[in-house]
Amino acid sequence: MDTIILMSWLEFSVRWVHVITAVAWIGSSFYFIALDLGLRRDKSLASGADGEQWQVHGGGFYHIQKYLVAPENMPQGLIWFKWESYSTWLSGFALLILVYYLGAELYLINPNVWDAPVWQAVAVSLASLAFGWVIYDMLCRLFVNVNQNVLMLALFVLLVGMSWFFTQVFSGRAALVHLGAFTATIMSGNVFFNIIPNQKIVVNDLRANRTPAAIYGKIAKQRSTHNNYLTLPVIFLMLSIHYPLAFATQWNWLIAALVFLMGVTIRHFFNTMHSHKGQPWWTWIVTVALFGIIVWLSAAGVSPDGDRQVNDSENRFLQAAEFDDVYFVVAGRCAMCHAEEPGWEGLAWAPQGVVLETPEQVVRHAQAIYLQSGISDAMPPGNLSYMEEEERQLIISWYQSAMTQ
């Protein structure tokens, strides 16, 4: 079977796993945050618990109690919520390899920004993820005993700085994805390096009849709070690859920065509501205002990934015997939408930011054209431009013959 088909299905399966595990991680995280904030505190509970809550779901009733330290008899069958986080990060990193490292010349590198060899771009990507965790962890340790709002401000400055940095070295699409990966690495690192290990120390101390140090609980609370506020921006950044208005603008770094503020305002509303402290509707006014600024910025300055000279691996598609005919097909069937100024009513931007008006642009997207208009009929959508079967076969023949050169 065609290698490109197998690789596409591998990418699809990894993406599927990534979404599933992310849903599990985010769902459990949001649930426990809401549960903790919504507990009915009652110091006279016979069990000695700090608070309790009754819930109903799926036809059953659940009685949940929270102990600040531990119950009188430490249970043996503890359920640890950690694999959701680990699996999400591992599958996300695998996806980063499959899409942005193996496809670096198409998705990671923009020569108009930084004309770097693939190995250098990949090295910067890896180093940035490690750098993010080291700096963040250092900030948390430095500010663990001070006002946590100061730490949150320092974290925001770090994220804004990295948002700008990524747009200076990668394509717009890759820049926002890397900012998401940068943030997700911090979140998963919190679970792997701090929350779970510290909780295990506390459990071991209690089972050994030792009093655990209070610092472990303080650190876990600090890191969990950060994860709670960072979740929504990470989701936005991962979805941004489908919307050029988010990544293909000169203000993409600022758009990402504002999204982190939106994450704070949205979570503040729900956290306040779940803790029975009212419903601060002003947060939604701020959120809408921030989103309005984002929409304005998206059209304030276009900065597409741009054209470039074809590289050696792409040159074979340009020199293939069928290229002139394929270019004619693409110009007639695809370029009405995939243009700098789309001719299709209702389109203000080329779908996915893919422009197919010049020979260089066509060969740059040869693989996508082969997959979506050759061996499948995904494009044109609904075959609105009436691409003939013979034309699809021509695309297949062109791509496959070029690959054998």
Tab-separated table of C-alpha atoms in Angstrom:
chain	number	residue	atom	x	y	z
A	1	MET	CA	0.000	0.000	0.000
A	2	ASP	CA	1.101	3.593	-0.651
A	3	THR	CA	3.354	4.824	2.161
A	4	ILE	CA	1.660	8.208	2.192
A	5	ILE	CA	-1.701	6.536	2.869
A	6	LEU	CA	-0.268	4.561	5.764
A	7	MET	CA	1.354	7.695	7.201
A	8	SER	CA	-1.913	9.602	6.909
A	9	TRP	CA	-3.772	6.902	8.799
A	10	LEU	CA	-1.009	6.788	11.410
A	11	GLU	CA	-1.379	10.535	11.897
A	12	PHE	CA	-5.170	10.189	12.080
A	13	SER	CA	-4.972	7.411	14.691
A	14	VAL	CA	-2.498	9.328	16.846
A	15	ARG	CA	-4.649	12.456	16.591
A	16	TRP	CA	-7.673	10.384	17.615
A	17	VAL	CA	-5.835	9.066	20.681
A	18	HIS	CA	-4.667	12.584	21.496
A	19	VAL	CA	-8.200	13.979	21.432
A	20	ILE	CA	-9.614	11.088	23.477
A	21	THR	CA	-6.978	11.342	26.193
A	22	ALA	CA	-7.240	15.153	26.243
A	23	VAL	CA	-11.006	14.883	26.767
A	24	ALA	CA	-10.400	12.467	29.648
A	25	TRP	CA	-7.746	14.706	31.232
A	26	ILE	CA	-9.670	17.955	30.868
A	27	GLY	CA	-12.919	16.335	31.976
A	28	SER	CA	-11.448	14.899	35.174
A	29	SER	CA	-9.575	18.136	35.884
A	30	PHE	CA	-12.654	20.331	35.494
A	31	TYR	CA	-14.745	17.882	37.500
A	32	PHE	CA	-12.419	17.828	40.503
A	33	ILE	CA	-11.929	21.595	40.464
A	34	ALA	CA	-15.711	22.094	40.484
A	35	LEU	CA	-16.113	19.374	43.132
A	36	ASP	CA	-13.499	20.889	45.432
A	37	LEU	CA	-14.916	24.403	45.110
A	38	GLY	CA	-18.483	23.213	45.618
A	39	LEU	CA	-17.979	21.068	48.715
A	40	ARG	CA	-20.282	21.824	51.641
A	41	ARG	CA	-17.834	22.502	54.442
A	42	ASP	CA	-18.998	21.138	57.783
A	43	LYS	CA	-16.454	20.837	60.598
A	44	SER	CA	-18.854	18.674	62.613
A	45	LEU	CA	-18.836	15.762	60.157
A	46	ALA	CA	-18.560	12.536	62.127
A	47	SER	CA	-16.094	11.147	59.611
A	48	GLY	CA	-13.689	14.035	60.221
A	49	ALA	CA	-13.846	15.079	56.570
A	50	ASP	CA	-13.318	18.692	55.561
A	51	GLY	CA	-16.400	18.747	53.353
A	52	GLU	CA	-18.885	16.630	51.488
A	53	GLN	CA	-21.227	16.701	48.529
A	54	TRP	CA	-24.146	14.600	47.296
A	55	GLN	CA	-24.391	14.086	43.563
A	56	VAL	CA	-26.778	12.265	41.257
A	57	HIS	CA	-25.765	10.848	37.899
A	58	GLY	CA	-26.764	7.952	35.702
A	59	GLY	CA	-29.603	6.869	37.969
A	60	GLY	CA	-27.435	6.618	41.089
A	61	PHE	CA	-26.551	8.788	44.076
A	62	TYR	CA	-22.972	9.492	45.122
A	63	HIS	CA	-21.800	10.679	48.533
A	64	ILE	CA	-18.371	12.289	48.212
A	65	GLN	CA	-16.178	13.439	51.088
A	66	LYS	CA	-12.849	15.246	51.032
A	67	TYR	CA	-10.146	14.878	53.685
A	68	LEU	CA	-7.501	17.552	53.958
A	69	VAL	CA	-4.970	15.030	55.207
A	70	ALA	CA	-6.433	11.508	55.218
A	71	PRO	CA	-9.244	9.453	56.764
A	72	GLU	CA	-8.615	7.621	60.019
A	73	ASN	CA	-7.907	4.400	58.173
A	74	MET	CA	-5.789	5.010	55.092
A	75	PRO	CA	-7.380	3.110	52.168
A	76	GLN	CA	-5.253	0.757	50.098
A	77	GLY	CA	-7.132	0.946	46.784
A	78	LEU	CA	-6.464	4.572	45.875
A	79	ILE	CA	-7.299	5.657	42.339
A	80	TRP	CA	-4.678	7.958	40.870
A	81	PHE	CA	-5.590	10.380	38.107
A	82	LYS	CA	-2.375	10.654	36.133
A	83	TRP	CA	-2.455	8.552	32.976
A	84	GLU	CA	-4.884	10.930	31.296
A	85	SER	CA	-2.226	13.633	31.518
A	86	TYR	CA	0.690	11.424	30.500
A	87	SER	CA	-1.165	9.914	27.541
A	88	THR	CA	-2.258	13.320	26.304
A	89	TRP	CA	1.293	14.661	26.310
A	90	LEU	CA	2.832	11.536	24.754
A	91	SER	CA	0.271	11.369	21.952
A	92	GLY	CA	0.611	15.119	21.377
A	93	PHE	CA	4.386	14.823	21.114
A	94	ALA	CA	3.999	11.908	18.697
A	95	LEU	CA	1.725	14.105	16.600
A	96	LEU	CA	4.309	16.893	16.705
A	97	ILE	CA	6.856	14.450	15.271
A	98	LEU	CA	4.557	13.091	12.563
A	99	VAL	CA	3.260	16.441	11.329
A	100	TYR	CA	5.842	19.103	12.140
A	101	TYR	CA	9.135	17.228	12.300
A	102	LEU	CA	8.658	14.746	9.447
A	103	GLY	CA	6.789	17.430	7.497
A	104	ALA	CA	9.031	20.299	8.582
A	105	GLU	CA	9.514	21.820	5.126
A	106	LEU	CA	5.758	22.085	4.669
A	107	TYR	CA	4.426	22.890	8.142
A	108	LEU	CA	7.275	23.926	10.453
A	109	ILE	CA	9.631	26.085	8.420
A	110	ASN	CA	8.774	29.341	6.694
A	111	PRO	CA	11.862	30.629	4.821
A	112	ASN	CA	10.372	34.117	4.891
A	113	VAL	CA	10.697	33.967	8.678
A	114	TRP	CA	13.745	31.748	9.222
A	115	ASP	CA	15.266	29.715	6.399
A	116	ALA	CA	16.658	27.044	8.676
A	117	PRO	CA	17.734	23.474	7.955
A	118	VAL	CA	15.205	20.936	9.219
A	119	TRP	CA	17.477	19.687	11.990
A	120	GLN	CA	17.937	23.192	13.387
A	121	ALA	CA	14.218	23.941	13.394
A	122	VAL	CA	13.496	20.633	15.142
A	123	ALA	CA	16.271	21.301	17.669
A	124	VAL	CA	14.770	24.710	18.496
A	125	SER	CA	11.354	23.083	18.892
A	126	LEU	CA	12.656	20.478	21.341
A	127	ALA	CA	14.796	22.981	23.243
A	128	SER	CA	11.861	25.365	23.636
A	129	LEU	CA	9.719	22.696	25.309
A	130	ALA	CA	12.505	21.855	27.769
A	131	PHE	CA	13.238	25.545	28.363
A	132	GLY	CA	9.583	26.215	29.140
A	133	TRP	CA	9.390	23.614	31.865
A	134	VAL	CA	12.708	24.618	33.476
A	135	ILE	CA	11.849	28.335	33.615
A	136	TYR	CA	8.281	27.741	34.755
A	137	ASP	CA	9.341	25.327	37.491
A	138	MET	CA	11.970	27.786	38.687
A	139	LEU	CA	9.360	30.569	38.874
A	140	CYS	CA	6.977	28.354	40.853
A	141	ARG	CA	9.651	27.405	43.378
A	142	LEU	CA	10.725	31.031	43.682
A	143	PHE	CA	7.185	32.329	44.293
A	144	VAL	CA	5.689	29.413	46.227
A	145	ASN	CA	5.456	31.423	49.477
A	146	VAL	CA	4.401	34.786	48.053
A	147	ASN	CA	1.232	36.207	46.559
A	148	GLN	CA	0.250	33.800	43.807
A	149	ASN	CA	-1.103	36.628	41.664
A	150	VAL	CA	2.504	37.772	41.227
A	151	LEU	CA	3.391	34.316	39.961
A	152	MET	CA	0.443	34.290	37.563
A	153	LEU	CA	1.617	37.634	36.156
A	154	ALA	CA	5.146	36.286	35.715
A	155	LEU	CA	3.745	33.212	33.961
A	156	PHE	CA	1.708	35.418	31.616
A	157	VAL	CA	4.823	37.430	30.714
A	158	LEU	CA	6.647	34.163	29.958
A	159	LEU	CA	3.819	32.967	27.695
A	160	VAL	CA	3.630	36.277	25.822
A	161	GLY	CA	7.386	36.209	25.307
A	162	MET	CA	7.295	32.667	23.958
A	163	SER	CA	4.323	33.552	21.748
A	164	TRP	CA	6.404	36.267	20.105
A	165	PHE	CA	9.501	34.048	19.917
A	166	PHE	CA	7.748	31.197	18.126
A	167	THR	CA	6.438	33.569	15.444
A	168	GLN	CA	10.041	34.687	14.805
A	169	VAL	CA	11.334	31.178	14.034
A	170	PHE	CA	8.423	29.074	12.718
A	171	SER	CA	5.549	29.341	10.285
A	172	GLY	CA	2.420	30.967	11.703
A	173	ARG	CA	0.637	27.623	11.943
A	174	ALA	CA	3.571	25.976	13.724
A	175	ALA	CA	4.092	28.972	16.028
A	176	LEU	CA	0.643	28.714	17.625
A	177	VAL	CA	0.808	24.924	17.828
A	178	HIS	CA	4.185	25.161	19.542
A	179	LEU	CA	2.836	27.667	22.034
A	180	GLY	CA	0.102	25.133	22.791
A	181	ALA	CA	2.670	22.340	23.125
A	182	PHE	CA	4.835	24.610	25.304
A	183	THR	CA	1.887	25.221	27.649
A	184	ALA	CA	0.727	21.593	27.621
A	185	THR	CA	4.255	20.497	28.554
A	186	ILE	CA	4.084	22.758	31.596
A	187	MET	CA	0.695	21.314	32.541
A	188	SER	CA	1.713	17.683	32.151
A	189	GLY	CA	5.041	18.395	33.849
A	190	ASN	CA	3.090	19.677	36.845
A	191	VAL	CA	1.356	16.327	37.127
A	192	PHE	CA	4.426	14.166	36.452
A	193	PHE	CA	7.090	16.057	38.422
A	194	ASN	CA	5.106	17.621	41.267
A	195	ILE	CA	1.486	16.714	41.906
A	196	ILE	CA	1.734	12.915	41.751
A	197	PRO	CA	5.201	12.559	43.395
A	198	ASN	CA	4.216	14.921	46.227
A	199	GLN	CA	0.942	13.093	46.754
A	200	LYS	CA	2.832	9.785	46.966
A	201	ILE	CA	5.128	11.273	49.623
A	202	VAL	CA	2.078	12.316	51.641
A	203	VAL	CA	0.490	8.866	51.296
A	204	ASN	CA	3.694	7.093	52.344
A	205	ASP	CA	4.104	9.411	55.339
A	206	LEU	CA	0.553	8.754	56.496
A	207	ARG	CA	0.891	5.000	56.150
A	208	ALA	CA	4.079	5.188	58.188
A	209	ASN	CA	2.304	7.266	60.876
A	210	ARG	CA	4.376	10.330	60.022
A	211	THR	CA	2.943	13.841	59.702
A	212	PRO	CA	3.446	15.021	56.105
A	213	ALA	CA	4.876	18.469	55.525
A	214	ALA	CA	2.311	21.107	54.584
A	215	ILE	CA	4.453	22.304	51.655
A	216	TYR	CA	3.434	19.306	49.536
A	217	GLY	CA	-0.206	20.287	49.633
A	218	LYS	CA	0.630	23.915	48.900
A	219	ILE	CA	2.676	22.962	45.816
A	220	ALA	CA	-0.041	20.636	44.505
A	221	LYS	CA	-2.653	23.367	44.939
A	222	GLN	CA	-0.436	25.885	43.152
A	223	ARG	CA	0.219	23.660	40.136
A	224	SER	CA	-3.385	22.434	39.875
A	225	THR	CA	-4.632	26.029	39.820
A	226	HIS	CA	-2.275	26.876	36.970
A	227	ASN	CA	-3.443	23.864	34.979
A	228	ASN	CA	-7.033	24.912	35.518
A	229	TYR	CA	-6.468	28.360	33.998
A	230	LEU	CA	-4.238	27.158	31.141
A	231	THR	CA	-6.567	24.477	29.776
A	232	LEU	CA	-8.883	26.597	27.612
A	233	PRO	CA	-6.080	28.537	25.868
A	234	VAL	CA	-4.333	25.266	24.991
A	235	ILE	CA	-7.510	23.993	23.319
A	236	PHE	CA	-7.774	27.240	21.317
A	237	LEU	CA	-4.156	26.977	20.179
A	238	MET	CA	-4.570	23.369	19.066
A	239	LEU	CA	-7.675	24.282	17.069
A	240	SER	CA	-6.023	27.358	15.550
A	241	ILE	CA	-4.296	25.331	12.803
A	242	HIS	CA	-7.674	25.092	11.057
A	243	TYR	CA	-8.236	28.865	11.005
A	244	PRO	CA	-5.758	31.082	9.133
A	245	LEU	CA	-7.359	34.161	10.663
A	246	ALA	CA	-5.763	33.043	13.917
A	247	PHE	CA	-2.297	32.041	12.733
A	248	ALA	CA	-1.712	33.799	9.378
A	249	THR	CA	-1.552	37.388	10.586
A	250	GLN	CA	1.311	39.556	11.771
A	251	TRP	CA	-0.466	39.864	15.121
A	252	ASN	CA	-0.785	36.105	15.710
A	253	TRP	CA	1.470	36.297	18.762
A	254	LEU	CA	-0.724	38.989	20.316
A	255	ILE	CA	-3.879	37.036	19.499
A	256	ALA	CA	-2.433	34.083	21.394
A	257	ALA	CA	-1.575	36.330	24.355
A	258	LEU	CA	-5.140	37.640	24.536
A	259	VAL	CA	-6.473	34.088	24.409
A	260	PHE	CA	-4.633	33.360	27.669
A	261	LEU	CA	-6.445	36.311	29.263
A	262	MET	CA	-9.743	34.916	27.974
A	263	GLY	CA	-8.889	31.628	29.649
A	264	VAL	CA	-8.533	33.459	32.941
A	265	THR	CA	-11.813	35.367	32.658
A	266	ILE	CA	-13.840	32.313	31.636
A	267	ARG	CA	-12.423	30.054	34.331
A	268	HIS	CA	-12.822	32.808	36.948
A	269	PHE	CA	-16.555	32.874	36.277
A	270	PHE	CA	-16.992	29.131	36.684
A	271	ASN	CA	-14.603	28.816	39.632
A	272	THR	CA	-16.450	31.598	41.459
A	273	MET	CA	-19.832	30.068	40.681
A	274	HIS	CA	-18.787	26.573	41.769
A	275	SER	CA	-17.478	27.931	45.070
A	276	HIS	CA	-20.917	29.475	45.794
A	277	LYS	CA	-19.562	33.033	45.688
A	278	GLY	CA	-21.948	34.344	43.098
A	279	GLN	CA	-21.804	34.711	39.338
A	280	PRO	CA	-19.440	37.485	38.208
A	281	TRP	CA	-21.092	38.294	34.878
A	282	TRP	CA	-18.577	41.064	34.264
A	283	THR	CA	-16.082	38.370	33.247
A	284	TRP	CA	-18.161	37.626	30.150
A	285	ILE	CA	-18.158	41.294	29.187
A	286	VAL	CA	-14.363	41.265	29.404
A	287	THR	CA	-14.206	37.968	27.475
A	288	VAL	CA	-16.357	39.313	24.635
A	289	ALA	CA	-14.270	42.496	24.524
A	290	LEU	CA	-11.052	40.485	24.314
A	291	PHE	CA	-12.500	38.317	21.569
A	292	GLY	CA	-13.567	41.438	19.684
A	293	ILE	CA	-9.984	42.694	19.799
A	294	ILE	CA	-8.788	39.311	18.523
A	295	VAL	CA	-11.191	39.467	15.576
A	296	TRP	CA	-9.987	42.973	14.738
A	297	LEU	CA	-6.323	41.971	14.987
A	298	SER	CA	-6.882	38.991	12.693
A	299	ALA	CA	-7.696	41.332	9.809
A	300	ALA	CA	-5.351	44.158	10.781
A	301	GLY	CA	-2.319	42.728	9.076
A	302	VAL	CA	-2.030	39.641	6.925
A	303	SER	CA	1.226	37.757	7.231
A	304	PRO	CA	0.786	34.533	5.262
A	305	ASP	CA	3.446	31.858	5.300
A	306	GLY	CA	4.250	33.071	1.818
A	307	ASP	CA	5.744	31.738	-1.353
A	308	ARG	CA	9.258	30.448	-1.681
A	309	GLN	CA	11.490	28.741	-4.139
A	310	VAL	CA	10.913	25.014	-4.420
A	311	ASN	CA	13.460	22.800	-2.707
A	312	ASP	CA	15.108	19.739	-4.201
A	313	SER	CA	12.474	17.300	-2.961
A	314	GLU	CA	9.672	19.430	-4.422
A	315	ASN	CA	11.427	20.138	-7.696
A	316	ARG	CA	10.633	16.635	-8.964
A	317	PHE	CA	6.910	17.470	-8.883
A	318	LEU	CA	7.553	20.607	-10.900
A	319	GLN	CA	9.572	18.686	-13.504
A	320	ALA	CA	7.204	15.712	-13.805
A	321	ALA	CA	5.795	15.260	-17.320
A	322	GLU	CA	2.181	15.666	-16.206
A	323	PHE	CA	2.717	18.841	-14.195
A	324	ASP	CA	1.458	21.315	-16.781
A	325	ASP	CA	-1.803	19.390	-17.098
A	326	VAL	CA	-2.168	19.050	-13.337
A	327	TYR	CA	-1.501	22.759	-12.866
A	328	PHE	CA	-4.252	23.496	-15.376
A	329	VAL	CA	-6.654	21.249	-13.412
A	330	VAL	CA	-5.787	22.854	-10.077
A	331	ALA	CA	-6.130	26.350	-11.534
A	332	GLY	CA	-9.564	25.516	-12.872
A	333	ARG	CA	-10.976	23.385	-10.072
A	334	CYS	CA	-9.244	24.609	-6.915
A	335	ALA	CA	-7.908	28.144	-7.277
A	336	MET	CA	-11.312	29.806	-7.092
A	337	CYS	CA	-11.172	29.166	-3.342
A	338	HIS	CA	-7.451	28.601	-2.783
A	339	ALA	CA	-6.421	32.097	-3.821
A	340	GLU	CA	-5.086	35.229	-2.196
A	341	GLU	CA	-8.516	36.716	-2.899
A	342	PRO	CA	-10.972	33.803	-3.136
A	343	GLY	CA	-13.615	34.109	-5.817
A	344	TRP	CA	-16.119	31.922	-3.991
A	345	GLU	CA	-18.808	33.970	-2.275
A	346	GLY	CA	-18.534	33.950	1.495
A	347	LEU	CA	-14.814	33.108	1.603
A	348	ALA	CA	-12.608	35.885	2.913
A	349	TRP	CA	-9.542	33.663	3.183
A	350	ALA	CA	-8.183	30.637	1.364
A	351	PRO	CA	-9.249	27.492	3.299
A	352	GLN	CA	-6.523	26.444	5.745
A	353	GLY	CA	-4.446	29.325	4.353
A	354	VAL	CA	-3.526	27.154	1.338
A	355	VAL	CA	-3.061	29.224	-1.821
A	356	LEU	CA	-2.724	27.362	-5.148
A	357	GLU	CA	-2.201	30.102	-7.726
A	358	THR	CA	1.425	29.602	-8.763
A	359	PRO	CA	3.348	26.476	-9.817
A	360	GLU	CA	5.495	26.792	-6.693
A	361	GLN	CA	2.426	26.821	-4.462
A	362	VAL	CA	0.976	23.777	-6.192
A	363	VAL	CA	4.101	21.650	-5.809
A	364	ARG	CA	4.481	22.790	-2.218
A	365	HIS	CA	1.083	21.221	-1.498
A	366	ALA	CA	1.529	18.231	-3.800
A	367	GLN	CA	0.933	15.670	-1.075
A	368	ALA	CA	-2.275	17.318	0.133
A	369	ILE	CA	-3.563	17.620	-3.458
A	370	TYR	CA	-2.792	13.939	-4.025
A	371	LEU	CA	-4.591	12.844	-0.862
A	372	GLN	CA	-7.600	15.140	-1.044
A	373	SER	CA	-8.239	15.400	-4.787
A	374	GLY	CA	-6.544	12.285	-6.121
A	375	ILE	CA	-7.088	9.147	-4.101
A	376	SER	CA	-10.073	10.689	-2.308
A	377	ASP	CA	-12.767	13.124	-3.404
A	378	ALA	CA	-12.576	15.350	-0.322
A	379	MET	CA	-11.708	18.305	-2.530
A	380	PRO	CA	-13.336	20.185	-4.090
A	381	PRO	CA	-15.991	19.979	-1.348
A	382	GLY	CA	-19.149	18.469	-2.757
A	383	ASN	CA	-17.283	18.521	-6.086
A	384	LEU	CA	-18.667	22.018	-6.577
A	385	SER	CA	-16.188	22.741	-9.360
A	386	TYR	CA	-16.988	19.438	-11.118
A	387	MET	CA	-13.571	17.789	-11.083
A	388	GLU	CA	-13.696	14.844	-13.473
A	389	GLU	CA	-12.520	11.334	-12.619
A	390	GLU	CA	-9.915	11.580	-15.390
A	391	GLU	CA	-8.533	14.683	-13.710
A	392	ARG	CA	-8.244	12.880	-10.393
A	393	GLN	CA	-6.408	10.031	-12.110
A	394	LEU	CA	-4.073	12.588	-13.681
A	395	ILE	CA	-3.218	13.942	-10.222
A	396	ILE	CA	-2.543	10.398	-8.971
A	397	SER	CA	-0.332	9.618	-11.964
A	398	TRP	CA	1.590	12.892	-11.565
A	399	TYR	CA	2.240	12.429	-7.862
A	400	GLN	CA	3.224	8.775	-8.069
A	401	SER	CA	5.495	9.264	-11.073
A	402	ALA	CA	7.237	12.177	-9.340
A	403	MET	CA	7.755	10.091	-6.213
A	404	THR	CA	9.523	7.367	-8.214
A	405	GLN	CA	11.979	9.790	-9.785
